[in-house]
Coordinates of C-alpha atoms in Angstrom, one line a residue:
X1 CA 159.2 233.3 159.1
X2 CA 158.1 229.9 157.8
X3 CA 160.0 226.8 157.8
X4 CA 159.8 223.5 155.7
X5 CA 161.4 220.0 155.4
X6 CA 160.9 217.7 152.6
X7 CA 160.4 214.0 153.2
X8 CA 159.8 211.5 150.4
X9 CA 159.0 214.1 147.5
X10 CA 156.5 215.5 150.0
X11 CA 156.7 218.8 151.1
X12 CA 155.8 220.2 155.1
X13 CA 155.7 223.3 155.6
X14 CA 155.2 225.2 159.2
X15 CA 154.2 228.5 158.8
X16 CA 156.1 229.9 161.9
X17 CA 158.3 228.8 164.9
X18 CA 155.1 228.4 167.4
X19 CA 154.1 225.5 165.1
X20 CA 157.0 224.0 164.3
X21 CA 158.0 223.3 167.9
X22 CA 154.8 222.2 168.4
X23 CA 154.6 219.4 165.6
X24 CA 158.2 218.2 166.8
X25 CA 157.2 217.5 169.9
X26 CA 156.7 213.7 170.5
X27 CA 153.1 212.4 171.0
X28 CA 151.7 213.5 174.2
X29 CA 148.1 213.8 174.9
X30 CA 147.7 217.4 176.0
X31 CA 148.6 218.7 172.4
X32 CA 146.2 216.3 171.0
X33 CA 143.4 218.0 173.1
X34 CA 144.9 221.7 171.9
X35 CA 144.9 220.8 168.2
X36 CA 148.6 221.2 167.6
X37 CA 149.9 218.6 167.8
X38 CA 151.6 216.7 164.3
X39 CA 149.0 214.6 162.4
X40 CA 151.4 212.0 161.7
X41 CA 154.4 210.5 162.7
X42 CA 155.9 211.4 159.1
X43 CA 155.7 214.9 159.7
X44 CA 156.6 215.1 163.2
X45 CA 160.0 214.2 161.7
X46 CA 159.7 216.5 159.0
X47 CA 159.3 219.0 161.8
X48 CA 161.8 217.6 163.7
X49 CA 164.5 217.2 161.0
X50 CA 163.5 221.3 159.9
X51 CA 163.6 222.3 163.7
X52 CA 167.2 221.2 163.3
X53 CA 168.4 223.3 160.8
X54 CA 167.3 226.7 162.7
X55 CA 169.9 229.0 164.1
X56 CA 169.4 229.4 167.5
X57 CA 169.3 233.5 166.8
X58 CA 165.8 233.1 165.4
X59 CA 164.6 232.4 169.1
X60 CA 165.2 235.9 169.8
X61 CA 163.7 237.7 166.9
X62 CA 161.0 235.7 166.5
X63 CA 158.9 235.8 169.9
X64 CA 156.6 233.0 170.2
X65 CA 154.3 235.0 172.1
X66 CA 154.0 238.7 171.1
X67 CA 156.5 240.7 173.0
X68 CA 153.7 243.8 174.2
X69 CA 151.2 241.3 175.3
X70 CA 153.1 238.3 177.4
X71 CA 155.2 240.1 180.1
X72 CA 157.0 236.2 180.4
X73 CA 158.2 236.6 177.1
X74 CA 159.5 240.2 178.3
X75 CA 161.6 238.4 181.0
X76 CA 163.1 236.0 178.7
X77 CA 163.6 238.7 175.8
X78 CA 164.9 241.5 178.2
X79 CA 167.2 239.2 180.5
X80 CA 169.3 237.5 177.8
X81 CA 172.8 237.5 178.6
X82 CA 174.5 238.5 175.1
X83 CA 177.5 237.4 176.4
X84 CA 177.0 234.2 177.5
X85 CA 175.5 233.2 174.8
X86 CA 178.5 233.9 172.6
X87 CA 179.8 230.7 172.3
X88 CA 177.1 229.2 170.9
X89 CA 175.6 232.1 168.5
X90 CA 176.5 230.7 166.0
X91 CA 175.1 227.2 166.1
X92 CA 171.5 225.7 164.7
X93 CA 169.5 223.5 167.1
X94 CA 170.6 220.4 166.0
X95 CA 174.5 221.9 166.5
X96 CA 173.1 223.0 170.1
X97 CA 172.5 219.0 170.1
X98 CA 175.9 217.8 169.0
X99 CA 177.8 220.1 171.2
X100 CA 175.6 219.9 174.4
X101 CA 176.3 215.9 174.1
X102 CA 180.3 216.1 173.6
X103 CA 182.4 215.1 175.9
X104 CA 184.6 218.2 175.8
X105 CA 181.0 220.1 177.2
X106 CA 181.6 219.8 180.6
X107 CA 179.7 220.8 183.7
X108 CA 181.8 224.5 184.3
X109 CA 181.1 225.0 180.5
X110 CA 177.3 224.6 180.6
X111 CA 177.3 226.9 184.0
X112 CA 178.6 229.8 182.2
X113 CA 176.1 229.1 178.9
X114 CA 173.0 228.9 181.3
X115 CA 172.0 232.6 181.0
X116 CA 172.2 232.2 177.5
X117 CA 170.2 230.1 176.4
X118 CA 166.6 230.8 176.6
X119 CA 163.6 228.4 177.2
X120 CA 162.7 228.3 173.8
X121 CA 166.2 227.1 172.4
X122 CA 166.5 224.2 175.4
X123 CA 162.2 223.0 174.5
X124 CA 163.5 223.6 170.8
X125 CA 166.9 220.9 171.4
X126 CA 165.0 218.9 173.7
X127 CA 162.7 217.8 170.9
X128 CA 165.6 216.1 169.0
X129 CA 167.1 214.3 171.8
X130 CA 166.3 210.3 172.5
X131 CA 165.6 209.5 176.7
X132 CA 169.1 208.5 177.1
X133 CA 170.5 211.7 175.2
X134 CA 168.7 213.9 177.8
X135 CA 169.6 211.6 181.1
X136 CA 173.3 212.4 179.4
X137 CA 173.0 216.0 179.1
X138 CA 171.1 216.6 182.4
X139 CA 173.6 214.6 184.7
X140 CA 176.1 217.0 183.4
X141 CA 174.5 220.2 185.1
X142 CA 175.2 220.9 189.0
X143 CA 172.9 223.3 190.5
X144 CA 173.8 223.9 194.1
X145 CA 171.5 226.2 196.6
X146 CA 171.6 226.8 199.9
X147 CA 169.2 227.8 202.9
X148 CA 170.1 225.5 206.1
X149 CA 171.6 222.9 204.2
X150 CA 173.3 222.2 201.0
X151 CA 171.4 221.0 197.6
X152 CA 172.3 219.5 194.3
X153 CA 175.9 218.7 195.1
X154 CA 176.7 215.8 193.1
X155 CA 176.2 212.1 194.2
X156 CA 173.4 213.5 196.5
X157 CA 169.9 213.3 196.3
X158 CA 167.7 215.1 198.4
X159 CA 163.8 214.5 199.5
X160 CA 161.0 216.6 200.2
X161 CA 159.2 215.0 203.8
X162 CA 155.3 215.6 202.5
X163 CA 153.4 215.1 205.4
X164 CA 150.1 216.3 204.2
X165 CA 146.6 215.9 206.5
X166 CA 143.1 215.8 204.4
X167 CA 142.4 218.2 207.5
X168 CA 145.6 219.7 208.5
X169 CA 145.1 217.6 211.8
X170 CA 148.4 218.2 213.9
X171 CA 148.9 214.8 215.3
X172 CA 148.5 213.1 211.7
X173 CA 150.9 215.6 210.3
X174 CA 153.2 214.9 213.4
X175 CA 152.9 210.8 213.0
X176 CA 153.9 211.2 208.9
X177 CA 156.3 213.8 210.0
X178 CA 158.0 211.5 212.0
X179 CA 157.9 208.6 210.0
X180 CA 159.8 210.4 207.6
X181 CA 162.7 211.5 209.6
X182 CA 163.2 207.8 210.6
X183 CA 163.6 207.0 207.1
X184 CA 166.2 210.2 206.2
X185 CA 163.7 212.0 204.1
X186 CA 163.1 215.8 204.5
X187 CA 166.5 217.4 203.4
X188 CA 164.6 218.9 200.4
X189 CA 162.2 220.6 202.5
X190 CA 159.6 220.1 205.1
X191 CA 156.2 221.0 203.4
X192 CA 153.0 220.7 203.4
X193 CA 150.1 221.2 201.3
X194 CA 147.3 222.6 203.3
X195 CA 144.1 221.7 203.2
X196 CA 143.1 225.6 203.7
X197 CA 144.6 228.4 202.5
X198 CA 143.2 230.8 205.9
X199 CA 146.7 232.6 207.5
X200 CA 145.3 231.7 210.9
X201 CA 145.5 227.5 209.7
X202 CA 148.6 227.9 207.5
X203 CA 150.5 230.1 210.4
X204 CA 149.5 227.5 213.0
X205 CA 151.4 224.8 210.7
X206 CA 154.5 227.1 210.1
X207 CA 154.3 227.2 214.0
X208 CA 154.0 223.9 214.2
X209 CA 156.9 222.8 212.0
X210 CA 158.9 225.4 213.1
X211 CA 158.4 224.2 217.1
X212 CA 159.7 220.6 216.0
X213 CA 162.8 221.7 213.7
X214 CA 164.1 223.7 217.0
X215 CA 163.5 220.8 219.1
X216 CA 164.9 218.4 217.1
X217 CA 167.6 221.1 216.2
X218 CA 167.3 219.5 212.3
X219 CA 169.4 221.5 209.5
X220 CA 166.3 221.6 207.2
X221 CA 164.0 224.4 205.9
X222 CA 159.7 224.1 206.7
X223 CA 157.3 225.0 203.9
X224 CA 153.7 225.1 204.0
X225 CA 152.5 225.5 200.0
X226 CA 149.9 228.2 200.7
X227 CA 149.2 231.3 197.8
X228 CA 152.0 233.4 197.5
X229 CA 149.7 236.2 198.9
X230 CA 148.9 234.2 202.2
X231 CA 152.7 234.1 202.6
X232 CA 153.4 238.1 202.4
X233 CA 150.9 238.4 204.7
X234 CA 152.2 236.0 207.2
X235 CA 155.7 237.1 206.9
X236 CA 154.1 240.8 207.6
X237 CA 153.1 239.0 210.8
X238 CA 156.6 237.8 211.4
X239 CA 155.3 234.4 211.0
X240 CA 158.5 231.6 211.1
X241 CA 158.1 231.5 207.3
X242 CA 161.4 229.9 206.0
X243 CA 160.3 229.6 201.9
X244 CA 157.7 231.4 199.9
X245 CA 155.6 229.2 197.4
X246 CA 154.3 229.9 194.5
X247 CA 152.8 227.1 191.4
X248 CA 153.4 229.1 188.1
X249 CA 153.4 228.6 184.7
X250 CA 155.1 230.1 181.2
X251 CA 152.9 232.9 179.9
X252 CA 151.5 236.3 181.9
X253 CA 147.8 234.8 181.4
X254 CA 147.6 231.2 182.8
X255 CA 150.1 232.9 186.2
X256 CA 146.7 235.5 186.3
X257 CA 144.8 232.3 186.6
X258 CA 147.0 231.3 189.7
X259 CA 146.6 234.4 190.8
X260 CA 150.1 235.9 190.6
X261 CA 152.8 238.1 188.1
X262 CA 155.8 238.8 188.0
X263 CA 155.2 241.9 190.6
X264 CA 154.0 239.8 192.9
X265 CA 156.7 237.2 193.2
X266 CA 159.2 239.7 193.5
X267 CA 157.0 241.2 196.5
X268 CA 157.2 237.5 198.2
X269 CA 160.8 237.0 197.1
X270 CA 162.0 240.4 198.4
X271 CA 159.3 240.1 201.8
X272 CA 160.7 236.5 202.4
X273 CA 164.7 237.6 202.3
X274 CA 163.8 240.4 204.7
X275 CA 163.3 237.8 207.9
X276 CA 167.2 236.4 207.3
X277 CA 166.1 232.7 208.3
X278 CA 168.8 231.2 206.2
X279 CA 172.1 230.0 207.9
X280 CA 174.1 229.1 205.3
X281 CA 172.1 230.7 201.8
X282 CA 169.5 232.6 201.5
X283 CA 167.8 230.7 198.5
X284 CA 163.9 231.5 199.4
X285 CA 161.7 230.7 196.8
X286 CA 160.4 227.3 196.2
X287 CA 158.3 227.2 192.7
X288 CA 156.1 224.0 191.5
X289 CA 155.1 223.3 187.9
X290 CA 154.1 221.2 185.5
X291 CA 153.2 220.3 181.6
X292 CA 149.5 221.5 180.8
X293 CA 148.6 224.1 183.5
X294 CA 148.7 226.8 180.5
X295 CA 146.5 224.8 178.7
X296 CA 144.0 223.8 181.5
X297 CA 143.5 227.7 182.0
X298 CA 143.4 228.3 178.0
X299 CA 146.3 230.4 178.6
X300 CA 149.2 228.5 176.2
X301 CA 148.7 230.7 173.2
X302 CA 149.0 227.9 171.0
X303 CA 152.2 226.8 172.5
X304 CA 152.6 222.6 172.9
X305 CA 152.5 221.8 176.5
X306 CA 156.2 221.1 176.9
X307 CA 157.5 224.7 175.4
X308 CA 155.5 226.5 177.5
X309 CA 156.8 224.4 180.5
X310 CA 159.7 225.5 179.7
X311 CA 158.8 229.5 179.7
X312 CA 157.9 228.4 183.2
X313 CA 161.3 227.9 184.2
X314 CA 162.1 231.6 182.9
X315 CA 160.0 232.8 185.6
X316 CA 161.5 230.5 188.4
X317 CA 165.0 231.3 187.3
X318 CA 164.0 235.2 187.9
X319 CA 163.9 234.5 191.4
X320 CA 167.0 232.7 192.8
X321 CA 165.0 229.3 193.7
X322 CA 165.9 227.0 196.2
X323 CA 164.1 224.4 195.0
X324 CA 162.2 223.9 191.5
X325 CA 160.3 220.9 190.6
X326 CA 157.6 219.6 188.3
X327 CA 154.5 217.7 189.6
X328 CA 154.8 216.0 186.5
X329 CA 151.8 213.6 186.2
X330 CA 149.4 215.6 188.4
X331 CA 147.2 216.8 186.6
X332 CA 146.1 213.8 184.6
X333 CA 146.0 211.9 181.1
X334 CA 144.3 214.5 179.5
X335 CA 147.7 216.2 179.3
X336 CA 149.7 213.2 179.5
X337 CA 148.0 210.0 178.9
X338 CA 150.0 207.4 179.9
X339 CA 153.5 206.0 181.6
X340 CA 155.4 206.5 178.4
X341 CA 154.1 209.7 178.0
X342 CA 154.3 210.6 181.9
X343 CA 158.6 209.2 182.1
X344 CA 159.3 211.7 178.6
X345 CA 157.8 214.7 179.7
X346 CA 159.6 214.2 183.0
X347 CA 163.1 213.7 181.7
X348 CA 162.2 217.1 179.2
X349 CA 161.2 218.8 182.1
X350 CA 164.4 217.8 184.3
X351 CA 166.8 218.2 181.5
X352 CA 165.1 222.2 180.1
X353 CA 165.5 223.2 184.1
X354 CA 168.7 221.8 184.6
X355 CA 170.5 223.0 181.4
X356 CA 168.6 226.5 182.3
X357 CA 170.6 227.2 185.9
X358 CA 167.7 225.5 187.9
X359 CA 167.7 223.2 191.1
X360 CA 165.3 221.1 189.7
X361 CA 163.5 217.8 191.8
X362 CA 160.4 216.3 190.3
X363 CA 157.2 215.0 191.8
X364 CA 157.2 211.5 190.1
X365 CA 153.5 211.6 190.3
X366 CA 150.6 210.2 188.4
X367 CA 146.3 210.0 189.2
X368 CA 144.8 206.8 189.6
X369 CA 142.6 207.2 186.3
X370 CA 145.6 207.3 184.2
X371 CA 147.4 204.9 182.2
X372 CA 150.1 204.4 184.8
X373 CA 151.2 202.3 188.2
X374 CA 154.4 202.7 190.3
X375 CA 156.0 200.4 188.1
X376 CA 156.0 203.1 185.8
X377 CA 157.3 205.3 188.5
X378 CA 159.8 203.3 189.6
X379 CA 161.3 203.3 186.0
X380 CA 161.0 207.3 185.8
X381 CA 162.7 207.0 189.5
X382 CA 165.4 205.1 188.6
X383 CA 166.1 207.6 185.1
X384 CA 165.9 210.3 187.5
X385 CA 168.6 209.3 189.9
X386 CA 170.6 208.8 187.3
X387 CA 170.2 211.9 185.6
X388 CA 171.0 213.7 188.4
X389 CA 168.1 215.3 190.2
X390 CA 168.2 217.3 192.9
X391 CA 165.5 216.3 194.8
X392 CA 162.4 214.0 194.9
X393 CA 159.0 213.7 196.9
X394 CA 158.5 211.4 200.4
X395 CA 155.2 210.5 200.8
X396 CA 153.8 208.2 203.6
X397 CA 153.2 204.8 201.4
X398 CA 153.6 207.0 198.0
X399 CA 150.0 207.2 198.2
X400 CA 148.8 211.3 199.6
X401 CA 145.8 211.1 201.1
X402 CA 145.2 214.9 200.7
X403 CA 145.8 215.5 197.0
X404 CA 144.5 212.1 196.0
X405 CA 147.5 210.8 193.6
X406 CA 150.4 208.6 193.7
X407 CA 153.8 209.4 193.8
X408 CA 157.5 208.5 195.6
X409 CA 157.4 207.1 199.5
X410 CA 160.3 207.0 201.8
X411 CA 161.1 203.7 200.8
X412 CA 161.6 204.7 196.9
X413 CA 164.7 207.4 198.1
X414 CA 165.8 204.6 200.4
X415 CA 165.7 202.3 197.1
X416 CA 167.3 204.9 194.6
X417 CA 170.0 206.2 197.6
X418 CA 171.7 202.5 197.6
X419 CA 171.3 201.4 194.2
X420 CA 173.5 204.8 192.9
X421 CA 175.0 205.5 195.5
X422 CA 173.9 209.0 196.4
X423 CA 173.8 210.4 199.4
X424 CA 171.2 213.4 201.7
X425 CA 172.5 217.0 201.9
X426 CA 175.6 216.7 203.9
X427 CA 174.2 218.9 206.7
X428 CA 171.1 216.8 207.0
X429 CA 173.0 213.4 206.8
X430 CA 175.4 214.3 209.3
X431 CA 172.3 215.4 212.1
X432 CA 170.9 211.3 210.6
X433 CA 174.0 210.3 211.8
X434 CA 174.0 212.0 214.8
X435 CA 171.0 211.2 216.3
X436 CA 171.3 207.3 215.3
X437 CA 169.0 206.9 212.1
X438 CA 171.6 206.7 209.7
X439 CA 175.2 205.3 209.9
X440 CA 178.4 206.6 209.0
X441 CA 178.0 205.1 205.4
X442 CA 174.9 206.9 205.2
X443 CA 172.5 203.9 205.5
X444 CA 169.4 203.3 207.1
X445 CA 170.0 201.6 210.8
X446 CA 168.1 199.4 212.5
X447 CA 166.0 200.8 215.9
X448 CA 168.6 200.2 218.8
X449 CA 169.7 201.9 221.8
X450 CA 172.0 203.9 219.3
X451 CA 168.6 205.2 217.7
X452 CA 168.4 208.2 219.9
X453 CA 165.8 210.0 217.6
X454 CA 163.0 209.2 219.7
X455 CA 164.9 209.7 222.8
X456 CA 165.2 213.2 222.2
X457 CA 161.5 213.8 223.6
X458 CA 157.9 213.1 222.3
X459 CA 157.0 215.8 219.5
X460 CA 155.5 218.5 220.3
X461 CA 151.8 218.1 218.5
X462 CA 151.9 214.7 220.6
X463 CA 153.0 215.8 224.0

């Protein structure tokens, strides 16, 4: 089916949906590179203004990626919930827009819509919404998991403690470890990229950060962000393995580059359930993402960078998440070139997830050889908290020393915490409170003999 828009007694025509989502799309670097991106700013809005006008139906009879080829495109396609996507049938993109933004559209209302809607139709809206429009929409959606605390209840905002070692040494893990606690960050998760992906290393780290959350008796889950493979091996072993992790991406080709389908997760996911570790939820899976990986692997199918983000969360909502988020400005400017680029792609990606049923946090991230600094990132920070995120990323000094890139320190939750008001799971605030690093107001205390953290014995690593 072809669509067309006419601007100025000039005519623009898109010979399918694939390219018309892709010429709407505002500038961003990585479509640029892929050669789909528009060629002007004129007929980005001719794209934009015809993208409005098509009935949200056409999304599921008009697959972007053949249906016998992509088995993503066979989730979306074969998961739709007909039924929840009743009330809105009937409406065109731009009416998706109108009614996602009204007041009467309340947070139970988009709960019940959210297996209805499929990635294509929130990229496809997303597209026509200002910054402001999808901070609006986004702080609407509550997405609460559970595994030993509570996440995504509104007015909190959780942090993943990211203590990561250049080579996985135990007592530098320890000291970041423990820096973070005595700032309140690690509600999120506990995790850690290693530095080696052998079961031996990654099973001595689970070990490790399983040793200190007992002795420190802290209502928080561990996490060490090895293959998904490495994992169902290890929790074969009966390794402490609280979360499975997996990076994937929205089409069956650039997942085969990561190594995984759709088998495979549900291998981990089911493999992971089957050791009970959870307290209070069971919510096991912990996905990472982000705009270009289809396109680094040549895997997007023609797809702008954003949409197939967005087939992304498709897989991730398959699987129950506890935690979702997109390492937004990881993998450089080739795919997103700049801060402007780096703060929209990051409020599309937080608003598609969200409005999708997902816990979504975000890694508000960028390399040194891109056109951004943490002023940038304190911006996208701020838009963040006040869209409503789940959960962000505490890194010692915002600067990881293992992954080379910039992104949130302790200090930046701290920051975004008091400014809005928001608050750490309530499980995890209440052990702050208890062992004297937070008071009852949920504030950062000073060290005094009321700080009884460090009174509770040396860690482990450091004894």
């Amino acid at each position: 089916m072809s669509y067309r828009h006419t601007i100025r007694n000039g005519v623009y025509q898109f010979p399918d949906l694939k390219t018309l989502l892709a010429k709407a799309t505002p500038l961003r670097s990585g479509d640029v590179l892929a050669g789909v991106a528009a060629d002007t700013y004129e007929e980005r809005v001719a794209a934009q203004l015809a993208l409005a006008d098509v009935p949200l139906r056409n999304f599921l009879h008009e697959a972007l990626i053949p249906y016998e080829q992509d088995e993503v495109t066979r989730l979306i396609l074969d998961t739709h919930d007909a039924a929840a996507f009743a009330p809105v049938s009937h409406f065109t993109v731009g009416q998706l827009r109108d009614w996602l933004l009204a007041d009467t559209t309340d947070t139970p209302t988009l709960q019940q819509v959210a297996l209805g809607l499929t990635p294509e139709m929130v990229a496809a809206v997303s597209k026509l919404m200002r910054n402001q429009e999808l901070i609006a929409v986004a702080r609407k959606c509550e997405v609460i998991t559970q595994f030993r605390n509570t996440l995504g209840l509104r007015g909190h905002l959780a942090t993943r403690l990211q203590p990561n070692h250049p080579t996985d040494d135990a007592r530098g893990i320890a000291a970041s470890l423990l820096d973070g606690l005595l700032y309140g960050s690690g509600d999120a998760v506990i995790g850690i990229n290693p530095a080696t992906d052998s079961p031996a290393a990654v099973r001595n780290l689970l070990e490790m950060l399983d040793a200190i959350r007992q002795q420190y008796v802290i209502p928080t889950q561990s996490c060490v962000l090895c293959h998904v493979t490495t994992t169902l091996e290890l929790v074969r072993q009966q390794a402490p393995v609280d979360l499975a992790f997996q990076s994937i991406a929205g089409t069956e080709a650039a997942n085969a580059s990561f190594g995984v389908n759709l088998a495979l997760l549900d291998e981990a996911w089911q493999a992971t359930l089957s050791l009970n570790r959870g307290t209070v939820g069971q919510h096991v899976m912990y996905f990472e993402t982000g705009q270009g990986s289809a396109l680094s692997a040549n895997a997007h199918h023609g797809l702008d960078q954003q949409t197939c983000e967005a087939r992304a969360y498709a897989v991730a909502r398959r699987f129950r998440p506890l935690l979702v988020n997109s390492v937004v400005g990881f993998i450089g400017p080739e795919y997103l070139y700049d801060g402007k680029q780096i703060i929209r792609a990051a409020l599309e990606d937080h608003f598609c997830g969200k409005l999708l049923g997902l816990p979504m946090g975000m890694d508000i991230c960028y390399t040194n050889h891109a056109e951004a600094d943490q002023d940038d990132m304190d911006t996208l920070l701020t838009l963040l908290g006040v869209a409503g995120c789940n959960f962000i990323m505490g890194v010692p000094g915002a600067d990881d020393i293992m992954l080379n890139y910039q992104s949130t320190s302790f200090h930046d939750a701290l920051y975004i915490r008091s400014v809005l008001g928001l608050r750490a799971a309530p499980e995890f605030e209440a052990w702050l409170q208890q062992v004297g690093v937070f008071d009852a107001q949920g504030r950062l205390r000073p060290a005094s003999a009321e700080h009884r953290l460090l009174e509770m014995g040396p860690l482990k690593p450091l004894a």
